[in-house]
Tab-separated table of C-alpha atoms in Angstrom:
chain	number	residue	atom	x	y	z
A	1	MET	CA	16.973	-0.871	-4.561
A	2	LYS	CA	17.089	-4.628	-4.282
A	3	LYS	CA	19.453	-7.537	-4.808
A	4	PHE	CA	22.736	-6.763	-6.637
A	5	GLY	CA	21.704	-3.171	-7.019
A	6	SER	CA	19.170	-3.937	-9.728
A	7	LEU	CA	15.962	-1.981	-9.947
A	8	VAL	CA	12.932	-3.484	-8.337
A	9	PHE	CA	9.619	-2.276	-9.595
A	10	VAL	CA	7.187	-2.393	-6.748
A	11	SER	CA	4.041	-4.386	-7.427
A	12	LEU	CA	1.017	-2.184	-7.292
A	13	PHE	CA	-1.706	-3.166	-4.965
A	14	SER	CA	-5.159	-4.172	-6.034
A	15	GLY	CA	-8.566	-4.435	-4.520
A	16	ALA	CA	-11.918	-2.907	-3.801
A	17	VAL	CA	-12.104	0.512	-2.219
A	18	THR	CA	-12.268	-0.713	1.345
A	19	LEU	CA	-9.004	-0.155	3.165
A	20	GLY	CA	-8.857	2.377	5.943
A	21	ALA	CA	-6.634	4.085	8.451
A	22	TYR	CA	-6.876	7.058	10.771
A	23	LYS	CA	-5.545	10.529	11.409
A	24	PHE	CA	-3.739	11.170	14.637
A	25	PHE	CA	-1.692	13.842	16.361
A	26	LEU	CA	1.078	12.968	18.792
A	27	GLU	CA	3.159	14.886	21.303
A	28	PRO	CA	6.329	16.196	19.666
A	29	ASN	CA	9.950	15.578	20.612
A	30	ASN	CA	9.413	12.474	22.759
A	31	ALA	CA	11.271	9.193	22.330
A	32	GLY	CA	9.200	6.670	20.432
A	33	LYS	CA	6.805	9.372	19.271
A	34	ILE	CA	6.384	10.626	15.744
A	35	THR	CA	6.810	14.367	15.415
A	36	LEU	CA	4.432	16.317	13.196
A	37	ALA	CA	5.211	19.675	11.687
A	38	SER	CA	3.121	22.618	12.778
A	39	THR	CA	0.715	24.036	10.228
A	40	ASN	CA	2.381	26.494	7.872
A	41	TYR	CA	0.137	28.594	5.679
A	42	ALA	CA	2.910	30.564	4.012
A	43	LYS	CA	2.919	30.590	0.230
A	44	ASN	CA	5.801	31.080	-2.173
A	45	VAL	CA	4.636	33.462	-4.868
A	46	SER	CA	6.443	33.802	-8.194
A	47	LEU	CA	9.673	32.306	-6.910
A	48	GLY	CA	11.962	30.428	-9.278
A	49	ALA	CA	14.347	27.695	-8.148
A	50	GLU	CA	17.172	30.226	-7.957
A	51	ASN	CA	15.241	32.170	-5.293
A	52	ILE	CA	14.486	29.183	-3.057
A	53	ASP	CA	17.028	28.054	-0.479
A	54	PHE	CA	17.229	24.257	-0.392
A	55	THR	CA	20.287	24.105	1.860
A	56	ALA	CA	18.589	24.020	5.269
A	57	ALA	CA	16.165	21.268	4.230
A	58	ALA	CA	18.983	19.251	2.674
A	59	GLU	CA	21.291	19.655	5.681
A	60	ASN	CA	18.616	18.543	8.134
A	61	THR	CA	17.455	15.598	6.048
A	62	VAL	CA	20.756	13.952	5.078
A	63	HIS	CA	21.562	13.268	8.735
A	64	ALA	CA	18.221	11.489	9.218
A	65	VAL	CA	18.413	9.341	6.071
A	66	VAL	CA	20.284	6.059	6.481
A	67	HIS	CA	21.820	3.469	4.206
A	68	VAL	CA	20.062	0.115	4.635
A	69	LYS	CA	21.967	-3.109	4.003
A	70	ASN	CA	19.916	-6.266	3.563
A	71	VAL	CA	21.716	-9.614	3.857
A	72	SER	CA	19.710	-12.651	2.819
A	73	VAL	CA	20.681	-16.300	2.559
A	74	SER	CA	18.963	-18.626	0.111
A	75	LYS	CA	19.520	-22.217	-0.918
A	76	VAL	CA	20.381	-23.068	-4.519
A	77	PRO	CA	20.696	-26.537	-6.048
A	78	GLY	CA	24.159	-28.043	-6.099
A	79	ASN	CA	25.985	-28.221	-9.439
A	80	ILE	CA	27.844	-31.060	-11.134
A	81	ILE	CA	31.112	-30.099	-9.423
A	82	ASP	CA	29.463	-30.475	-5.999
A	83	PHE	CA	28.126	-33.873	-7.030
A	84	MET	CA	31.542	-35.064	-8.196
A	85	TYR	CA	33.060	-34.152	-4.835
A	86	GLY	CA	30.349	-36.004	-2.973
A	87	TYR	CA	28.261	-33.033	-1.865
A	88	ARG	CA	24.590	-33.933	-2.364
A	89	GLY	CA	22.651	-31.100	-0.705
A	90	ASP	CA	21.723	-27.566	-1.687
A	91	ARG	CA	24.296	-24.809	-1.305
A	92	GLU	CA	23.691	-21.602	0.587
A	93	GLN	CA	24.009	-18.404	-1.382
A	94	THR	CA	24.354	-14.999	0.289
A	95	GLN	CA	22.886	-11.958	-1.391
A	96	ILE	CA	23.269	-8.332	-0.374
A	97	GLY	CA	20.750	-5.647	-1.247
A	98	THR	CA	20.858	-1.969	-0.402
A	99	GLY	CA	18.417	0.867	-0.093
A	100	SER	CA	17.557	3.827	2.078
A	101	GLY	CA	15.602	4.525	5.244
A	102	VAL	CA	14.421	7.529	7.240
A	103	ILE	CA	14.841	7.981	10.995
A	104	ILE	CA	11.508	9.184	12.371
A	105	THR	CA	12.122	9.205	16.154
A	106	GLU	CA	15.117	10.114	18.277
A	107	ASP	CA	15.213	6.621	19.817
A	108	GLY	CA	15.796	4.875	16.519
A	109	TYR	CA	12.605	3.990	14.660
A	110	ILE	CA	13.289	3.933	10.917
A	111	VAL	CA	10.812	3.741	8.050
A	112	THR	CA	11.757	2.216	4.698
A	113	ASN	CA	10.157	0.215	1.876
A	114	ASN	CA	9.085	-3.361	2.390
A	115	HIS	CA	10.876	-4.422	-0.789
A	116	VAL	CA	14.157	-3.041	0.581
A	117	ILE	CA	14.175	-5.432	3.558
A	118	GLN	CA	12.151	-8.338	2.151
A	119	ASP	CA	13.542	-11.820	2.945
A	120	ALA	CA	16.372	-10.322	5.013
A	121	THR	CA	18.197	-12.549	7.495
A	122	GLU	CA	20.271	-9.600	8.713
A	123	LEU	CA	19.729	-5.849	8.562
A	124	GLU	CA	22.267	-3.095	9.089
A	125	VAL	CA	21.841	0.657	8.821
A	126	THR	CA	24.585	3.240	8.425
A	127	LEU	CA	24.099	6.888	9.320
A	128	ASN	CA	25.527	9.880	7.530
A	129	ASP	CA	28.352	10.038	10.106
A	130	ASN	CA	29.311	6.431	9.164
A	131	LYS	CA	28.071	4.916	12.429
A	132	SER	CA	26.493	1.526	11.804
A	133	TYR	CA	23.838	-0.333	13.809
A	134	LYS	CA	22.177	-3.716	13.585
A	135	ALA	CA	18.467	-3.223	12.946
A	136	LYS	CA	15.497	-5.365	13.847
A	137	LEU	CA	12.276	-5.540	11.874
A	138	VAL	CA	9.253	-4.225	13.785
A	139	GLY	CA	6.653	-4.873	11.103
A	140	THR	CA	5.704	-4.442	7.462
A	141	ASP	CA	2.811	-3.586	5.214
A	142	SER	CA	3.524	-5.317	1.919
A	143	LYS	CA	0.428	-3.872	0.239
A	144	MET	CA	1.619	-0.316	0.739
A	145	ASP	CA	5.320	-1.278	0.574
A	146	ILE	CA	6.195	0.203	3.959
A	147	ALA	CA	8.386	-1.373	6.654
A	148	LEU	CA	9.379	-0.221	10.146
A	149	LEU	CA	12.823	-0.926	11.640
A	150	LYS	CA	14.327	-0.214	15.059
A	151	VAL	CA	17.935	0.357	16.104
A	152	ASP	CA	19.269	0.704	19.636
A	153	ALA	CA	21.692	3.613	19.842
A	154	ASP	CA	23.498	5.050	22.864
A	155	GLU	CA	22.589	8.575	21.856
A	156	LYS	CA	19.633	10.504	20.532
A	157	LEU	CA	19.467	10.220	16.769
A	158	PRO	CA	18.622	12.938	14.239
A	159	TYR	CA	15.157	12.485	12.776
A	160	VAL	CA	12.754	14.110	10.347
A	161	VAL	CA	9.489	15.837	11.192
A	162	PHE	CA	6.375	14.609	9.425
A	163	GLY	CA	4.659	17.069	7.112
A	164	ASP	CA	1.115	16.949	5.761
A	165	SER	CA	1.206	15.241	2.375
A	166	ASP	CA	-2.374	16.320	1.673
A	167	ALA	CA	-1.277	19.959	1.881
A	168	ILE	CA	1.440	19.810	-0.778
A	169	LYS	CA	0.522	21.248	-4.154
A	170	VAL	CA	1.342	20.312	-7.716
A	171	GLY	CA	4.280	22.476	-8.753
A	172	GLU	CA	5.715	22.685	-5.229
A	173	TRP	CA	9.458	22.083	-4.852
A	174	VAL	CA	10.580	18.892	-3.123
A	175	LEU	CA	13.886	17.152	-2.393
A	176	ALA	CA	14.598	13.424	-2.723
A	177	VAL	CA	17.262	12.215	-0.291
A	178	GLY	CA	18.759	8.735	-0.399
A	179	ASN	CA	21.601	6.472	-1.483
A	180	PRO	CA	21.320	5.825	-5.245
A	181	TYR	CA	23.928	3.371	-6.539
A	182	ASN	CA	25.433	3.419	-3.001
A	183	LEU	CA	26.227	7.129	-3.379
A	184	ASN	CA	25.420	8.024	0.205
A	185	SER	CA	23.514	11.163	1.190
A	186	THR	CA	22.560	12.188	-2.333
A	187	VAL	CA	20.079	15.065	-2.639
A	188	THR	CA	18.100	15.823	-5.807
A	189	ALA	CA	15.425	18.461	-6.374
A	190	GLY	CA	12.257	18.568	-8.433
A	191	ILE	CA	8.616	19.505	-8.259
A	192	VAL	CA	5.467	17.617	-7.383
A	193	SER	CA	4.173	16.753	-10.838
A	194	ALA	CA	0.991	14.940	-9.784
A	195	LYS	CA	-0.854	13.752	-6.677
A	196	ALA	CA	-3.014	10.688	-6.005
A	197	ARG	CA	-1.364	8.869	-8.904
A	198	ASN	CA	-2.871	5.403	-9.322
A	199	LEU	CA	-0.589	3.302	-11.508
A	200	SER	CA	-2.874	0.310	-12.068
A	201	ASN	CA	-6.492	-0.280	-12.945
A	202	ASN	CA	-7.207	-2.018	-9.660
A	203	GLY	CA	-4.576	-0.569	-7.339
A	204	ILE	CA	-5.345	0.808	-3.907
A	205	GLN	CA	-2.154	2.812	-3.765
A	206	SER	CA	-2.050	6.566	-4.299
A	207	PHE	CA	1.402	7.978	-5.059
A	208	ILE	CA	2.943	11.416	-5.086
A	209	GLN	CA	4.597	11.825	-8.488
A	210	THR	CA	7.691	14.019	-8.784
A	211	ASP	CA	10.416	14.760	-11.295
A	212	ALA	CA	13.162	14.664	-8.658
A	213	ALA	CA	15.810	12.202	-9.857
A	214	VAL	CA	15.425	8.832	-8.111
A	215	ASN	CA	17.496	5.751	-8.960
A	216	PRO	CA	18.185	2.237	-7.633
A	217	GLY	CA	19.149	2.647	-3.979
A	218	ASN	CA	16.777	5.568	-3.350
A	219	SER	CA	13.973	3.229	-2.282
A	220	GLY	CA	12.921	3.944	1.283
A	221	GLY	CA	14.493	7.401	1.260
A	222	ALA	CA	12.909	10.718	2.114
A	223	LEU	CA	10.860	13.071	-0.014
A	224	VAL	CA	10.794	16.406	1.839
A	225	ASN	CA	9.451	19.865	1.173
A	226	THR	CA	11.617	22.993	1.264
A	227	ARG	CA	11.087	23.242	5.034
A	228	GLY	CA	12.613	19.786	5.484
A	229	GLU	CA	9.323	18.116	6.449
A	230	LEU	CA	8.782	14.522	5.343
A	231	VAL	CA	5.994	14.376	2.756
A	232	GLY	CA	6.702	10.953	1.230
A	233	ILE	CA	8.808	7.797	1.112
A	234	ASN	CA	10.457	7.334	-2.291
A	235	THR	CA	9.345	3.972	-3.589
A	236	MET	CA	9.575	3.447	-7.334
A	237	ILE	CA	10.301	4.929	-10.747
A	238	SER	CA	8.751	4.594	-14.174
A	239	SER	CA	11.489	3.749	-16.622
A	240	PRO	CA	12.113	1.566	-19.694
A	241	THR	CA	15.782	1.206	-18.720
A	242	GLY	CA	15.755	0.656	-14.945
A	243	SER	CA	17.255	4.084	-14.299
A	244	TYR	CA	15.657	7.483	-13.815
A	245	ALA	CA	13.717	8.609	-16.876
A	246	GLY	CA	11.853	11.639	-15.583
A	247	TYR	CA	9.284	10.338	-13.097
A	248	SER	CA	9.480	8.984	-9.567
A	249	PHE	CA	6.806	8.028	-7.068
A	250	ALA	CA	6.531	8.244	-3.291
A	251	VAL	CA	4.122	6.857	-0.692
A	252	PRO	CA	2.462	9.931	0.926
A	253	SER	CA	3.600	10.760	4.463
A	254	ASN	CA	0.063	10.775	5.881
A	255	LEU	CA	-0.424	7.168	4.810
A	256	THR	CA	3.082	6.216	5.938
A	257	ARG	CA	2.516	7.793	9.332
A	258	LYS	CA	-0.680	5.821	9.873
A	259	ILE	CA	0.932	2.521	8.922
A	260	ILE	CA	3.922	2.901	11.220
A	261	GLU	CA	1.738	4.065	14.110
A	262	ASP	CA	-0.316	0.882	13.693
A	263	LEU	CA	2.858	-1.204	13.623
A	264	MET	CA	4.142	0.493	16.773
A	265	GLN	CA	0.903	0.079	18.709
A	266	PHE	CA	-0.544	-3.185	17.418
A	267	GLY	CA	2.215	-4.980	15.529
A	268	ASN	CA	0.062	-5.031	12.389
A	269	VAL	CA	-1.851	-2.631	10.179
A	270	GLN	CA	-5.429	-1.942	11.184
A	271	ARG	CA	-7.508	-2.077	8.026
A	272	GLY	CA	-10.972	-0.652	7.707
A	273	VAL	CA	-13.728	-0.973	5.151
A	274	LEU	CA	-15.913	1.681	3.574
A	275	GLY	CA	-17.861	-1.075	1.882
A	276	VAL	CA	-18.447	0.124	-1.661
A	277	GLU	CA	-17.380	-1.020	-5.108
A	278	GLY	CA	-17.545	0.807	-8.403
A	279	GLY	CA	-15.454	3.074	-10.569
A	280	GLU	CA	-14.553	6.651	-11.301
A	281	LEU	CA	-16.606	8.697	-13.692
A	282	ASN	CA	-15.809	10.317	-17.016
A	283	SER	CA	-17.992	11.742	-19.775
A	284	ASN	CA	-18.516	8.436	-21.588
A	285	TYR	CA	-19.263	6.453	-18.430
A	286	ALA	CA	-21.624	9.154	-17.163
A	287	LYS	CA	-23.480	9.132	-20.474
A	288	GLU	CA	-23.739	5.354	-20.347
A	289	LEU	CA	-25.158	5.544	-16.814
A	290	GLY	CA	-27.506	8.383	-17.728
A	291	ILE	CA	-26.199	10.792	-15.087
A	292	LYS	CA	-24.899	14.354	-15.295
A	293	GLU	CA	-21.890	14.049	-12.985
A	294	THR	CA	-18.568	13.432	-14.762
A	295	GLN	CA	-16.334	13.427	-11.691
A	296	GLY	CA	-16.517	11.349	-8.549
A	297	PHE	CA	-16.768	7.686	-7.605
A	298	TYR	CA	-19.826	5.816	-8.884
A	299	ILE	CA	-21.116	3.147	-6.490
A	300	ASN	CA	-21.984	-0.017	-8.363
A	301	LYS	CA	-22.355	-2.252	-5.300
A	302	VAL	CA	-22.593	-1.891	-1.531
A	303	THR	CA	-21.123	-4.687	0.592
A	304	LYS	CA	-23.446	-6.506	2.966
A	305	ASN	CA	-23.128	-5.604	6.662
A	306	SER	CA	-20.738	-2.750	5.875
A	307	GLY	CA	-20.861	0.729	7.317
A	308	ALA	CA	-21.864	2.009	3.877
A	309	GLU	CA	-24.924	-0.249	3.816
A	310	LYS	CA	-25.924	0.675	7.369
A	311	ALA	CA	-25.554	4.379	6.574
A	312	GLY	CA	-27.845	4.107	3.565
A	313	LEU	CA	-25.430	4.372	0.637
A	314	THR	CA	-26.893	2.654	-2.413
A	315	LYS	CA	-25.996	1.629	-5.932
A	316	GLY	CA	-26.112	4.674	-8.196
A	317	ASP	CA	-24.783	7.127	-5.624
A	318	VAL	CA	-21.824	9.221	-6.768
A	319	ILE	CA	-19.321	10.001	-4.007
A	320	VAL	CA	-17.986	13.534	-4.524
A	321	GLN	CA	-16.572	14.354	-1.090
A	322	LEU	CA	-15.266	12.633	2.043
A	323	ASP	CA	-15.321	14.954	5.042
A	324	ASP	CA	-13.829	18.149	3.571
A	325	LYS	CA	-11.819	16.431	0.805
A	326	LYS	CA	-13.117	16.610	-2.748
A	327	ILE	CA	-13.243	13.249	-4.541
A	328	ASN	CA	-12.669	13.284	-8.297
A	329	GLY	CA	-12.189	9.551	-8.686
A	330	PHE	CA	-10.924	6.281	-7.312
A	331	ALA	CA	-7.417	7.438	-6.414
A	332	GLU	CA	-8.589	10.298	-4.193
A	333	LEU	CA	-11.162	8.115	-2.466
A	334	SER	CA	-8.632	5.342	-1.867
A	335	ALA	CA	-6.009	7.772	-0.581
A	336	TYR	CA	-8.369	9.300	1.965
A	337	ILE	CA	-9.851	6.036	3.233
A	338	ASN	CA	-6.309	4.732	3.719
A	339	THR	CA	-5.699	7.461	6.318
A	340	LYS	CA	-8.622	6.267	8.451
A	341	ARG	CA	-9.196	3.367	10.817
A	342	PRO	CA	-11.955	0.856	11.596
A	343	ASN	CA	-14.738	2.523	13.625
A	344	ASP	CA	-13.789	5.992	12.386
A	345	ILE	CA	-16.814	7.936	11.159
A	346	ILE	CA	-16.471	9.889	7.929
A	347	GLN	CA	-18.959	12.241	6.301
A	348	VAL	CA	-19.681	10.894	2.810
A	349	THR	CA	-21.218	13.387	0.396
A	350	VAL	CA	-22.973	11.895	-2.627
A	351	PHE	CA	-25.086	12.985	-5.539
A	352	ARG	CA	-28.323	11.028	-5.648
A	353	ASP	CA	-31.035	11.769	-8.193
A	354	GLY	CA	-29.431	15.123	-8.910
A	355	LYS	CA	-29.388	16.192	-5.267
A	356	GLN	CA	-26.473	16.373	-2.861
A	357	LYS	CA	-26.695	14.331	0.319
A	358	THR	CA	-24.226	13.798	3.190
A	359	LEU	CA	-24.273	10.607	5.244
A	360	PRO	CA	-22.077	9.637	8.220
A	361	VAL	CA	-20.440	6.256	7.578
A	362	LYS	CA	-18.679	4.199	10.229
A	363	LEU	CA	-15.785	2.244	8.765
A	364	THR	CA	-16.070	-1.461	9.424
A	365	LYS	CA	-13.310	-3.852	10.364
A	366	LYS	CA	-12.276	-5.644	7.214
A	367	GLU	CA	-12.230	-9.121	8.734
A	368	ILE	CA	-15.943	-9.195	9.556
A	369	LEU	CA	-17.081	-8.681	5.964
A	370	ASN	CA	-17.348	-11.123	3.113
A	371	TYR	CA	-17.931	-10.760	-0.606
A	372	GLU	CA	-20.556	-12.448	-2.766
A	373	PHE	CA	-20.478	-13.036	-6.525
A	374	ASN	CA	-22.956	-15.114	-8.554
A	375	GLY	CA	-24.394	-16.564	-5.355
A	376	ILE	CA	-21.067	-17.614	-3.842
A	377	GLU	CA	-19.720	-15.972	-0.684
A	378	PHE	CA	-15.961	-15.519	-0.312
A	379	GLU	CA	-13.710	-14.520	2.567
A	380	ASP	CA	-9.988	-14.093	3.182
A	381	ILE	CA	-8.038	-17.120	4.352
A	382	ASP	CA	-6.462	-17.081	7.797
A	383	ALA	CA	-3.246	-18.519	9.251
A	384	THR	CA	-4.905	-21.900	9.852
A	385	ASP	CA	-5.966	-22.159	6.193
A	386	LYS	CA	-2.478	-21.238	5.008
A	387	LYS	CA	-0.956	-23.965	7.141
A	388	GLN	CA	-3.577	-26.565	6.220
A	389	PHE	CA	-3.266	-26.036	2.465
A	390	ASN	CA	0.446	-25.088	2.536
A	391	ILE	CA	-0.197	-21.850	0.655
A	392	LYS	CA	0.723	-18.190	1.144
A	393	GLU	CA	-2.268	-16.561	-0.531
A	394	GLY	CA	-5.778	-17.274	-1.728
A	395	ILE	CA	-9.420	-16.753	-0.724
A	396	LYS	CA	-11.907	-19.131	0.815
A	397	ILE	CA	-15.393	-20.130	-0.309
A	398	LYS	CA	-17.520	-19.438	2.748
A	399	LYS	CA	-20.942	-20.437	1.460
A	400	VAL	CA	-22.689	-21.437	-1.788
A	401	ASN	CA	-26.134	-19.823	-2.094
A	402	ASN	CA	-26.705	-20.440	-5.807
A	403	PRO	CA	-28.766	-23.656	-6.394
A	404	GLU	CA	-27.118	-23.951	-9.808
A	405	TYR	CA	-23.977	-25.165	-8.045
A	406	ALA	CA	-25.658	-27.438	-5.487
A	407	GLU	CA	-24.108	-30.525	-7.080
A	408	TYR	CA	-20.651	-29.106	-6.367
A	409	SER	CA	-21.391	-28.188	-2.745
A	410	ASP	CA	-19.240	-30.974	-1.287
A	411	ILE	CA	-16.279	-29.752	-3.331
A	412	LEU	CA	-16.868	-26.005	-2.959
A	413	ASP	CA	-17.722	-25.621	0.727
A	414	GLY	CA	-14.567	-24.591	2.544
A	415	ALA	CA	-12.436	-24.834	-0.600
A	416	VAL	CA	-9.674	-22.335	-1.281
A	417	ILE	CA	-9.497	-20.458	-4.582
A	418	LEU	CA	-5.972	-20.079	-5.978
A	419	SER	CA	-6.780	-18.235	-9.214
A	420	ILE	CA	-9.667	-16.841	-11.236
A	421	ASP	CA	-9.379	-16.799	-15.027
A	422	GLY	CA	-5.643	-17.342	-14.581
A	423	ASN	CA	-5.260	-14.363	-12.239
A	424	LYS	CA	-3.872	-15.118	-8.784
A	425	ALA	CA	-6.447	-14.805	-6.014
A	426	LYS	CA	-4.139	-12.918	-3.667
A	427	ASP	CA	-6.837	-11.646	-1.300
A	428	MET	CA	-10.412	-10.409	-1.150
A	429	GLU	CA	-9.490	-6.954	-2.393
A	430	THR	CA	-7.839	-8.322	-5.517
A	431	VAL	CA	-10.676	-10.744	-6.225
A	432	SER	CA	-13.565	-8.367	-5.577
A	433	SER	CA	-11.994	-5.744	-7.820
A	434	TYR	CA	-11.565	-8.246	-10.653
A	435	LEU	CA	-15.006	-9.837	-10.366
A	436	ALA	CA	-16.720	-6.449	-10.190
A	437	LYS	CA	-15.674	-5.885	-13.811
A	438	LYS	CA	-17.215	-9.159	-15.004
A	439	GLU	CA	-20.762	-8.011	-14.185
A	440	ASN	CA	-22.130	-11.465	-13.279
A	441	GLN	CA	-20.350	-13.268	-16.110
A	442	LYS	CA	-19.026	-16.700	-15.240
A	443	ALA	CA	-15.370	-17.235	-14.417
A	444	ARG	CA	-12.952	-20.171	-14.233
A	445	TYR	CA	-11.768	-20.977	-10.704
A	446	GLN	CA	-8.722	-23.029	-9.785
A	447	ILE	CA	-9.462	-24.427	-6.322
A	448	ILE	CA	-8.218	-26.788	-3.630
A	449	SER	CA	-10.999	-28.688	-1.893
A	450	LYS	CA	-10.997	-29.430	1.830
A	451	ASN	CA	-9.492	-32.854	1.153
A	452	GLY	CA	-6.627	-31.364	-0.845
A	453	GLN	CA	-7.841	-32.185	-4.366
A	454	MET	CA	-7.300	-29.692	-7.183
A	455	TYR	CA	-10.228	-28.691	-9.411
A	456	SER	CA	-10.886	-26.288	-12.252
A	457	ILE	CA	-14.531	-25.178	-12.247
A	458	ILE	CA	-16.463	-22.637	-14.284
A	459	MET	CA	-19.138	-20.856	-12.295
């Protein structure tokens, strides 16, 4: 899936439950437009694998799945031989990585994983008929591990139709199509073994889990149902060896579709905020909280100025439904919010004091919110901060409201936090999720002040 054919395990994404997206429907069969499958309510009853015909879905999909070649050039320090021959500088080293991609429009838009094309200086895609094209990168979403490519072809290209990933059921047959170990156009079959699979304690991702065989090189390939509709982008496996060991995971098509539509229209992903923090319920947690509900998302904090606050959501509410989708925990809530956009209004159903209540919540644009912990307000850094401090990630201290830290105000105001308790402060989502678990306990912050000095402060 990545350099030298070795397996890359995709980092799971962390943060508070705030990201959003939106649902959209586009005209079918037009260049540059994503085609959605029509609703199909048919059910397969008591059919074994031997009674299901996979051939049509496989035939249609293999022509729309491409082999992605990633060429990257990096500099490595010169060795003693270079020094002896008078060469003092770094040497350039070329690396080639491979993966898969899926053509989603007839005019050459291709979706793949971000980790397949990361750091590429040159991209090339090869179709099932062995035609090759240079590809350009349109945009990426590293958090969700999705990237969008574009090729210019002289002819209309075969493409897949998007299916509804929310409609697939556990136990339903699916096909994984890709290029494992450079074995082009490989098709494997399995069933959906779980939905809304969250593989980390603080992740915002929600995977489709299958037992279709996926190996290095499958990343970015298609997961389709038996009608040949795209229901996911194969992304990672769980394995102690680096090869398939029974489980594979795909980014749902509904989330993928939203991301690439944002990239097409805006050049970046439009992120929204529900504006709540908390955790999913179970029997022990419910007993500890003194509530009867054992399923749902318990709100422990509502973010200031968020749509949730304006709508009247409060600490102690248990979210059990968003619009018509039942919410059993964090993964379902995250998955649904990720298919919405800023300014979208969703109907949030909660249990409050034993009664059910539904409130309309307008998702807020992520950039206008900030997070406060122990009297200190934080916000994401911007491009100017990254350039000023020569960093790629971190969060900024916006304001210090706690008088306990007044003596440090000159150091803290405008400073950038690099890590908290040794954990990298990647962004607000990562930090807010981590600090929410500390419940007002103090933490150790590694910071860079406005004048560039490094400090380690407990607060």
